[in-house]
Short mmCIF file of C-alpha atoms and ligand atoms in Angstrom, two decimals:
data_model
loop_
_atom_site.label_atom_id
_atom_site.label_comp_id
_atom_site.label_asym_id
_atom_site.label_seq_id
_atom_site.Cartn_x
_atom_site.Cartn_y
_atom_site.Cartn_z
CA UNK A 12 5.02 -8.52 24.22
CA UNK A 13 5.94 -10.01 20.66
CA UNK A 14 3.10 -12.52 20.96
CA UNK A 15 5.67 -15.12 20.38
CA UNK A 16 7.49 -13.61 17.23
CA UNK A 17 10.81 -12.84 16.69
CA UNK A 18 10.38 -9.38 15.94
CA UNK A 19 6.96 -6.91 15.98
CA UNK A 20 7.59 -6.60 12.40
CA UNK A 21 7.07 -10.05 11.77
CA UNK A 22 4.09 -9.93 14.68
CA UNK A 23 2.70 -6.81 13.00
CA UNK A 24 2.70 -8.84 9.72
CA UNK A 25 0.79 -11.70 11.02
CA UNK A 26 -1.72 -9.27 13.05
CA UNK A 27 -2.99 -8.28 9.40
CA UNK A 28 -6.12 -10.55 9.38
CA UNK A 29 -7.14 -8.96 12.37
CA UNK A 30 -5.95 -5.41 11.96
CA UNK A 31 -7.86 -5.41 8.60
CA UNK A 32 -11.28 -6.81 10.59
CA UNK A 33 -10.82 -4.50 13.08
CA UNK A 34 -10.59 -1.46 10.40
CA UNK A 35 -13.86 -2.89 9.11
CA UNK A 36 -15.82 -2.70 12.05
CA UNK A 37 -18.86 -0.50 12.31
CA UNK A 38 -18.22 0.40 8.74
CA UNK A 39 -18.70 -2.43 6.51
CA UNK A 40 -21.82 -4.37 6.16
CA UNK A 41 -22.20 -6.78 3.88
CA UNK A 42 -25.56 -8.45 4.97
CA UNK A 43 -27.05 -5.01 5.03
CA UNK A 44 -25.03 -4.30 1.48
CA UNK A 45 -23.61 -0.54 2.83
CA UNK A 46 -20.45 1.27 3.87
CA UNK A 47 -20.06 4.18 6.21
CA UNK A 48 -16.88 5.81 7.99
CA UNK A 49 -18.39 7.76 10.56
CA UNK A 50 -15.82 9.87 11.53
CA UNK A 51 -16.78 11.90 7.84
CA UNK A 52 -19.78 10.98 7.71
CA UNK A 53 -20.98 15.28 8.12
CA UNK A 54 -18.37 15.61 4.92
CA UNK A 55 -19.54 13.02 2.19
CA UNK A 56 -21.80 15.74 0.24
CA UNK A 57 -18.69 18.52 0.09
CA UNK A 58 -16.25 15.07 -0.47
CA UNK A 59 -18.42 14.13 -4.14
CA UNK A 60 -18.60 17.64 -5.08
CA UNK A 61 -15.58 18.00 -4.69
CA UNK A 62 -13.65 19.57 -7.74
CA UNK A 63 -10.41 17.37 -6.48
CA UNK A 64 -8.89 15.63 -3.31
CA UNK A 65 -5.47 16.32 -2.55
CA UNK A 66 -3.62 14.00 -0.46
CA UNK A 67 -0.38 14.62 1.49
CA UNK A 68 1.99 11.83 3.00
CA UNK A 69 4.91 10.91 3.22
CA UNK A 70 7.11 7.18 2.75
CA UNK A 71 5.23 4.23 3.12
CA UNK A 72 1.82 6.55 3.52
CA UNK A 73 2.26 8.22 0.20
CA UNK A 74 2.03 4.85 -1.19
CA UNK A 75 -1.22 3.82 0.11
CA UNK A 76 -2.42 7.14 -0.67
CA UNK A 77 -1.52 6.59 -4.33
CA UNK A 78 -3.66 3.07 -3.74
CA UNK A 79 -6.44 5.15 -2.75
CA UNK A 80 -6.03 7.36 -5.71
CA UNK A 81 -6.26 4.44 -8.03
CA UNK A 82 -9.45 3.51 -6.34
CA UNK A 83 -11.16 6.70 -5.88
CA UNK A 84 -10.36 7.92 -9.67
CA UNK A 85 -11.57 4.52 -11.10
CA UNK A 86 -14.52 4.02 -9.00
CA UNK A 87 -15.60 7.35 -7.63
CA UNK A 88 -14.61 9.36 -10.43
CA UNK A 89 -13.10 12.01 -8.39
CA UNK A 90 -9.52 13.46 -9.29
CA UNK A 91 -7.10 12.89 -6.69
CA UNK A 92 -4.00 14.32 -6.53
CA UNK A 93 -1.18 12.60 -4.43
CA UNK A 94 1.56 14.90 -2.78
CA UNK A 95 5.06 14.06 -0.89
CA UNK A 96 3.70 16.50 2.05
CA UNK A 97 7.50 18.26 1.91
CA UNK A 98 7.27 19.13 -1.40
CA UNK A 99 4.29 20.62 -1.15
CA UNK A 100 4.09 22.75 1.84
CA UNK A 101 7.09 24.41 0.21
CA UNK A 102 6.24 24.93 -3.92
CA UNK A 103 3.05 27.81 -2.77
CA UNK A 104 0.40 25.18 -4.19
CA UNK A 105 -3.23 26.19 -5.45
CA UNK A 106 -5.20 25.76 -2.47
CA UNK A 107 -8.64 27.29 -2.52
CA UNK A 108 -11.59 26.62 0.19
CA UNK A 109 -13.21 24.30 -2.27
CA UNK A 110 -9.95 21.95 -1.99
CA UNK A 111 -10.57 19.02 -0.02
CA UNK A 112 -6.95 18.18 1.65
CA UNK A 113 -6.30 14.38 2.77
CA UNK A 114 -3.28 13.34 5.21
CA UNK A 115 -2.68 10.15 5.46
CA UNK A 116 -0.12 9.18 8.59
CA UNK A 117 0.40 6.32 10.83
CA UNK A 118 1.79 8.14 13.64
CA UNK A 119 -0.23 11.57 13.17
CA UNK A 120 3.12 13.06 13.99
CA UNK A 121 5.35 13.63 10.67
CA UNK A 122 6.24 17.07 10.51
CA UNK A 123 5.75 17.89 7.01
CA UNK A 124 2.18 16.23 6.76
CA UNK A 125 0.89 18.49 9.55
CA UNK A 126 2.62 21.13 8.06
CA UNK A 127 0.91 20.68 4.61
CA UNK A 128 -2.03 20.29 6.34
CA UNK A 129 -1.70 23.79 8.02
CA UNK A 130 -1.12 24.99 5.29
CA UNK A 131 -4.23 23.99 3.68
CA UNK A 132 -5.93 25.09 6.51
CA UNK A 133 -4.40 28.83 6.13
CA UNK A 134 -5.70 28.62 2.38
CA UNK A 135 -9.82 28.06 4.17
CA UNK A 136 -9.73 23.94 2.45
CA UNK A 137 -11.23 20.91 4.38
CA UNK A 138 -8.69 18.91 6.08
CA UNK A 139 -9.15 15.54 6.61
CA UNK A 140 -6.72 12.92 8.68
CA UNK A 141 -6.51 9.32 8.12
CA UNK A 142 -4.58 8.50 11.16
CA UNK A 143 -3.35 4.72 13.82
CA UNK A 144 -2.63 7.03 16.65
CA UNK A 145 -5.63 8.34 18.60
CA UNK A 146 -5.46 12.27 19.72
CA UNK A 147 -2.29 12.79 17.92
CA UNK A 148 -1.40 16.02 16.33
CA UNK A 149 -2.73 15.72 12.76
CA UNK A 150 -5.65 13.72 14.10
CA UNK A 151 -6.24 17.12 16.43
CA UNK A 152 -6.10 19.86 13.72
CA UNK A 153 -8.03 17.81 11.11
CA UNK A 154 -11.75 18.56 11.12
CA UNK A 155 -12.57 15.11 10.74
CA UNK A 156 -10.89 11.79 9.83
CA UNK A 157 -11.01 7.98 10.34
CA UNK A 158 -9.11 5.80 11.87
CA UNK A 159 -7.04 3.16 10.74
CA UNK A 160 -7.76 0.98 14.11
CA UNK A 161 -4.35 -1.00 13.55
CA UNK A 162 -3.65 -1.10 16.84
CA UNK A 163 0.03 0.09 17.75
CA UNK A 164 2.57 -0.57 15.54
CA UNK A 165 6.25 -0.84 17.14
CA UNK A 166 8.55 -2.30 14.09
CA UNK A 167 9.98 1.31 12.36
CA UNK A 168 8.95 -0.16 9.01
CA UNK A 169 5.49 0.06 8.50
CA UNK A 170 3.36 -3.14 7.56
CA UNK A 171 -0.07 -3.41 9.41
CA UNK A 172 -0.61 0.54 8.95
CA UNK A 173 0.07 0.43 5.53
CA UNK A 174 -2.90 -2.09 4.68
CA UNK A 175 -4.93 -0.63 7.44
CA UNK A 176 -4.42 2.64 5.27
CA UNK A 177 -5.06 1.23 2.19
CA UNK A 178 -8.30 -0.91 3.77
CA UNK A 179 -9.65 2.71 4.98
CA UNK A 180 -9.23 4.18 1.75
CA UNK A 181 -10.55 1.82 0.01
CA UNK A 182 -13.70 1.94 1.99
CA UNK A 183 -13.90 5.61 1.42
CA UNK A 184 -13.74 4.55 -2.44
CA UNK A 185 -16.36 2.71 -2.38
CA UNK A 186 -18.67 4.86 -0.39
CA UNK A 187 -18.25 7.52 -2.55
CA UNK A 188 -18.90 5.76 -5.62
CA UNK A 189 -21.64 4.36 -4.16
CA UNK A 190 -23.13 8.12 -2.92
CA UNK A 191 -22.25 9.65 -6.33
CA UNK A 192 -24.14 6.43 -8.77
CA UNK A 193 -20.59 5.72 -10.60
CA UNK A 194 -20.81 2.13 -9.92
CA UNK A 195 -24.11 -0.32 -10.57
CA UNK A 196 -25.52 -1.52 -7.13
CA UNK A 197 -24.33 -5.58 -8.08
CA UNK A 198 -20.57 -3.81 -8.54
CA UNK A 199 -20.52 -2.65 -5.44
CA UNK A 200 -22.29 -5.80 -3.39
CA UNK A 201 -19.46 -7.70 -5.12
CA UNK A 202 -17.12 -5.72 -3.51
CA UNK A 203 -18.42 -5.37 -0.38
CA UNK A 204 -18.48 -9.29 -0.18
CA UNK A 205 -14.63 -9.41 -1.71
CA UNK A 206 -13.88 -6.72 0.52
CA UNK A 207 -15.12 -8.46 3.43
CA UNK A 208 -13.33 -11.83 2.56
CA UNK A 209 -9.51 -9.82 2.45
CA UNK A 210 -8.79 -10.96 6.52
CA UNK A 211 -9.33 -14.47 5.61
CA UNK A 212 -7.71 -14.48 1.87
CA UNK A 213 -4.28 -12.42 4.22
CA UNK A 214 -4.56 -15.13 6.19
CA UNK A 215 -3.97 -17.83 3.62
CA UNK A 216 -1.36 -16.26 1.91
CA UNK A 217 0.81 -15.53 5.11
CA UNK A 218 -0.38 -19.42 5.54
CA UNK A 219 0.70 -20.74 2.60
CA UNK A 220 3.82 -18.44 1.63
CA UNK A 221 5.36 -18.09 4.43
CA UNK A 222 7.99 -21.26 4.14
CA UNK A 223 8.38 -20.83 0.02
CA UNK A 224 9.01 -16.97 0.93
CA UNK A 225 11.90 -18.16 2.72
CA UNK A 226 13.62 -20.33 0.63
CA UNK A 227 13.36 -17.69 -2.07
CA UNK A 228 14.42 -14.71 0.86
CA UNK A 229 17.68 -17.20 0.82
CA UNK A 230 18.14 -17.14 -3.36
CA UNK A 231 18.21 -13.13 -3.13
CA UNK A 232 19.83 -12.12 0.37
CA UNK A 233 23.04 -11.59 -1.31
CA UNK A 234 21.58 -9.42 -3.73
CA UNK A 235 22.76 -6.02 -4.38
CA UNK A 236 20.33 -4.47 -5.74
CA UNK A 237 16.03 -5.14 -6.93
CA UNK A 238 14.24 -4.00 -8.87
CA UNK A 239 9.93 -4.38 -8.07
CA UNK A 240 7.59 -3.73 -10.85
CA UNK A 241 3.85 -3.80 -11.09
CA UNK A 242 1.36 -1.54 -12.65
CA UNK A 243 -2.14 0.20 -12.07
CA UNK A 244 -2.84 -0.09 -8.45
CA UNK A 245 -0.12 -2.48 -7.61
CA UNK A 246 2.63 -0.14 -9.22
CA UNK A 247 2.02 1.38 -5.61
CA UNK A 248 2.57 -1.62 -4.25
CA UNK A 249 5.70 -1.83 -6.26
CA UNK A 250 6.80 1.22 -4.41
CA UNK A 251 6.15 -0.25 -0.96
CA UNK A 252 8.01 -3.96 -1.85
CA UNK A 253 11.24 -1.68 -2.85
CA UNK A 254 10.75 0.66 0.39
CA UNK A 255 10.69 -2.43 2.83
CA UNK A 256 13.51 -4.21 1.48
CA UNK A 257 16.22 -1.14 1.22
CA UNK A 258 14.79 -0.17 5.01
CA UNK A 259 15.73 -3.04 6.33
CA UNK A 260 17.90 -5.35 4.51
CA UNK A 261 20.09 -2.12 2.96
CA UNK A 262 19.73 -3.78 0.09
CA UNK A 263 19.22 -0.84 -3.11
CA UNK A 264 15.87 -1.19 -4.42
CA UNK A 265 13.83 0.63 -6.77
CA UNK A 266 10.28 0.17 -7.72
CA UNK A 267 8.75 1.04 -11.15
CA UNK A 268 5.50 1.18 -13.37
CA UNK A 269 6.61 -2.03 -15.14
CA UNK A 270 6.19 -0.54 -18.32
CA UNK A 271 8.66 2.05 -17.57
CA UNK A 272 11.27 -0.23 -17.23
CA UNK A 273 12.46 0.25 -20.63
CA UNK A 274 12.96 4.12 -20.28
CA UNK A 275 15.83 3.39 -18.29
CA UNK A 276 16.45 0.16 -15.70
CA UNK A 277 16.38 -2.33 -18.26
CA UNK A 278 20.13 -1.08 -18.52
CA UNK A 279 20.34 -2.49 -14.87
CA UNK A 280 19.46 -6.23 -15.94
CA UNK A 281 21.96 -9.15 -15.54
CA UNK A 282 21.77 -12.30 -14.02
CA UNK A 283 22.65 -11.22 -10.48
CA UNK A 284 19.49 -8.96 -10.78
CA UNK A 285 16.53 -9.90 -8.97
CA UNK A 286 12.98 -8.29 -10.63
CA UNK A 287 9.90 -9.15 -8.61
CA UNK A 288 7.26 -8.47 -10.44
CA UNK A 289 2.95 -8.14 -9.53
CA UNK A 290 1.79 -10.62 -12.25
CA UNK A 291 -1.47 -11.01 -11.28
CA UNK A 292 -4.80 -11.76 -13.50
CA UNK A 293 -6.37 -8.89 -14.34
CA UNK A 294 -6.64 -6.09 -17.01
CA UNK A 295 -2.83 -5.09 -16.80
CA UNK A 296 -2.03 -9.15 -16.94
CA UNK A 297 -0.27 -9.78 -20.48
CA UNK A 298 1.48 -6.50 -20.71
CA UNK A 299 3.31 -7.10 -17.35
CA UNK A 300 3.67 -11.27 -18.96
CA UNK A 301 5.57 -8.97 -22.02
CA UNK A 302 7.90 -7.10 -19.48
CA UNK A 303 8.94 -10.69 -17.55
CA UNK A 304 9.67 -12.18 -20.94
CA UNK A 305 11.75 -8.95 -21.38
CA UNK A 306 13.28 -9.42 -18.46
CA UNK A 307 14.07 -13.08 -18.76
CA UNK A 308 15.44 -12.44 -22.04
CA UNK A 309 18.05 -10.13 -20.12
CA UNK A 310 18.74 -13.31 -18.35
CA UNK A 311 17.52 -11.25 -15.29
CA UNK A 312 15.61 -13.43 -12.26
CA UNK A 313 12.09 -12.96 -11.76
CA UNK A 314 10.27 -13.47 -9.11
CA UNK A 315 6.34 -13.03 -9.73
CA UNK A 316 3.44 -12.85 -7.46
CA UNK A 317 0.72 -14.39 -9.70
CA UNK A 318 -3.10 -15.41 -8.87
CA UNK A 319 -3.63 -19.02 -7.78
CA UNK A 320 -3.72 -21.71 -10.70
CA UNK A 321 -1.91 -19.38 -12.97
CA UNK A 322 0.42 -21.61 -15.35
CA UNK A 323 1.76 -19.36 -17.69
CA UNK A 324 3.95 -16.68 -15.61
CA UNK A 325 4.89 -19.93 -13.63
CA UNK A 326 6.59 -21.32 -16.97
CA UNK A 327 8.74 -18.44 -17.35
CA UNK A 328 9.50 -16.99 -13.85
CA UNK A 329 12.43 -18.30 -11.54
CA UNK A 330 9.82 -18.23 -8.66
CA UNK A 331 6.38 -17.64 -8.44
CA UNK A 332 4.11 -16.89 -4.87
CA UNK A 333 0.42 -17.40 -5.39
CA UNK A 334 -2.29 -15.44 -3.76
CA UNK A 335 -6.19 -15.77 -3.64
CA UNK A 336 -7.92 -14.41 -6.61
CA UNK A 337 -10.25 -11.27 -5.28
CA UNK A 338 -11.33 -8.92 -7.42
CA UNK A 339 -8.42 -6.33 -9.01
CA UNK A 340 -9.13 -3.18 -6.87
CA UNK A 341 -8.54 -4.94 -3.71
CA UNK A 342 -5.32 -6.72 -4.97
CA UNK A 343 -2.76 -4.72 -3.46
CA UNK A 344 -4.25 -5.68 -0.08
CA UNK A 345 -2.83 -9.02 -0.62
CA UNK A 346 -0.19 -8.74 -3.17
CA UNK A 347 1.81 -6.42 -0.18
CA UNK A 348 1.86 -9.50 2.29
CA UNK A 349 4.46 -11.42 0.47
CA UNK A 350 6.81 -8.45 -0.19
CA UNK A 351 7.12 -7.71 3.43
CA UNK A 352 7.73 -11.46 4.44
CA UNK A 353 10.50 -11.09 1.55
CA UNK A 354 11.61 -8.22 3.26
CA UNK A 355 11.69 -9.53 6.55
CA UNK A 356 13.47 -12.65 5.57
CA UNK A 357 15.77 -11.34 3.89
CA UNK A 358 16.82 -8.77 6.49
CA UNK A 359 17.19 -11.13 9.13
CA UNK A 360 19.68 -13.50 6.87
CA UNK A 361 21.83 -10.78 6.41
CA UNK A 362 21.85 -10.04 10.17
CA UNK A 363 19.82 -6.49 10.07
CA UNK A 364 17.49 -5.00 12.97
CA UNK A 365 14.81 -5.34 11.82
CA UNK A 366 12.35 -3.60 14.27
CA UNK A 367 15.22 -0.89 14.58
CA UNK A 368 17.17 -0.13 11.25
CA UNK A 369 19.85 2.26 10.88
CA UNK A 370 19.03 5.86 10.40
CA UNK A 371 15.16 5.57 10.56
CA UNK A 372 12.76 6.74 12.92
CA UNK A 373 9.68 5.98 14.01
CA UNK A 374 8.08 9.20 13.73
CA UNK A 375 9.61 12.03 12.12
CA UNK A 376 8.77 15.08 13.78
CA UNK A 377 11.67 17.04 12.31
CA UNK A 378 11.69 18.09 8.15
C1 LIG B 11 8.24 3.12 6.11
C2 LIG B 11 7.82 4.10 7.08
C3 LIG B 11 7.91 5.54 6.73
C4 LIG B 11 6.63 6.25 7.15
C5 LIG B 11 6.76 7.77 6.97
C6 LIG B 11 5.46 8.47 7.30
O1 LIG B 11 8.13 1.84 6.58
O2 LIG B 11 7.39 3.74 8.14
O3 LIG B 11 8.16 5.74 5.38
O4 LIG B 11 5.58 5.73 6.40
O5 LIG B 11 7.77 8.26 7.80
O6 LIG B 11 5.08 8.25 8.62
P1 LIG B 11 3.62 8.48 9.11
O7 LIG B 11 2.74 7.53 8.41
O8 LIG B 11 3.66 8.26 10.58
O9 LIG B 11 3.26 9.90 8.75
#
């Protein structure tokens, strides 16, 4: 049943290639040069005229919503706003039937996102699902949604419906940019084609990583505490990196905006103090190069994700995991991949279940 693996978490992780296909199909067509996600397919016109989208989630899904807000801002030019579903459902929020509410949830189940999404629905707004598990609840009360097609996912921390999230949503990204004229017709063939290289790219980095990721999960899995930093779209990812490693290693992590670091955890730095850092090329590249150097001068370790052939992070970081160069919107897609080997690793030196930590739950159906 674990295809081999150790663990589902570490089967889920290599399933990504495949999940991420799978999410494509019927939707992406490259050949053809369009993208479509049937399931709201009857609410693209009210989704572009929309004054705002407001998503609701919770853990791991809040962060690929904030992905998706990254995307559909930048691309679509449509104000998102990203909510923790329990706060929320309980501060009376400014819901009117022009609202457009988005839940994003792996199990369709968590309490507060069908909640919020209630809610919403009291207050006459659209309510969309992004849900993995057919016919559950929020995928039920939603009046339409898509699928994240990631198959079932058994490890309590999330891997393959995270990117299978963030794959969906980034579909939806560009299909509305593409509806509403924000991006030029090459911009978005080029990312069609990038998008539809992702599986493969995945597929190298788990590939290629996958021993180095150990021998650095071996340098850290005495740690204490970590801090993860990246920025724009990958500050998300960020997020995620610190969720999966306090989950299930136990060990404290927090992740930041990089540039907020020195507003407060650059008080945190000493040499026991791992920092793993998103340093790939791209528009946010030299000011997160400024915040290693800051680190490193903190005598802090870093450990940086960087794009293939990059020299100049590599002179300065303790460690450095390459990944294929795609284009910057679909970068957390493959910048998440090492972070949850790290995770994994890590957890399983210090002797953690990892398909069953302490306290969590699969689905929480309870607030
Ligand atoms: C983290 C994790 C949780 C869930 C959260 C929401 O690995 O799995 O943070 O993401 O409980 O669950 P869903 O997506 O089912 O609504």
């Amino acid at each position: 049943e674990k295809g081999g693996y150790d663990h589902f978490m570490l089967k889920e992780i290599h399933e990504q290639p495949r999940s991420i296909r799978d999410c494509f199909r019927g939707r992406l067509n490259v050949a053809e040069g369009w993208v479509s996600l049937g399931g709201i397919k009857d609410y693209e016109n009210k989704l572009i005229a929309a004054p705002r989208l407001i998503m609701v989630a919770c853990g791991t899904s809040w962060h690929a919503c904030t992905v998706g807000e990254y995307l559909i801002e930048d691309l679509a030019r449509i104000n998102v706003e990203v909510e923790y579903a329990s706060e929320f459902r309980y501060r009376n929020p400014i819901i009117t039937e022009n609202d457009i509410v988005i839940a994003v949830s792996q199990s369709g189940e968590t309490a507060d996102t069908l909640a919020a999404l209630e809610l919403a629905k009291s207050k006459g707004a659209t309510i969309l699902g992004i849900c993995n598990v057919v016919g559950s609840s929020i995928s039920r009360i939603t009046d339409a949604g898509s699928y994240t097609h990631a198959g079932p996912e058994i490890g309590v921390a999330s891997t393959k419906a995270f990117t299978a999230q963030v794959t969906v949503l980034t579909l939806m990204a560009l299909m509305l940019a593409h509806k509403k004229g924000t991006i030029s017709e090459s911009k978005y063939r080029t990312l069609l084609a990038e998008l539809d290289a992702i599986p493969e790219k995945v597929q190298k980095v788990l590939d290629s990583s996958d021993k180095l990721i150990q021998d650095i999960a071996s340098l850290y899995s005495k740690a204490t505490n970590a801090l993860y930093l990246g920025r724009g779209n990958c500050f998300p990812v960020a997020l995620e990196g610190a969720l999966k490693l306090k989950e299930i290693s136990y060990i404290h992590a927090e992740g930041y905006p990089a540039a907020e670091m020195k507003h407060g955890p650059i008080a945190l730095i000493d040499e026991e103090m791992p920092v793993f850092v998103i340093a790939t090329q791209g528009p946010s590249y030299e000011k997160v190069v400024s915040n290693i150097q800051e680190v490193k001068a903190r005598k802090g370790k870093v450990v940086a994700i960087v794009t293939e052939g990059d020299v100049h992070v590599k002179a300065m970081a303790d460690q450095v995991i390459e990944i294929p160069k795609t284009d910057e919107h679909l970068v957390p897609l493959l910048a998440t991949i090492p972070f949850q080997l790290l995770s994994y690793y890590i957890a399983i030196m210090r002797g953690c279940n990892v398909d069953q930590p302490r306290n969590l739950a699969k689905s929480v159906t309870v607030e």
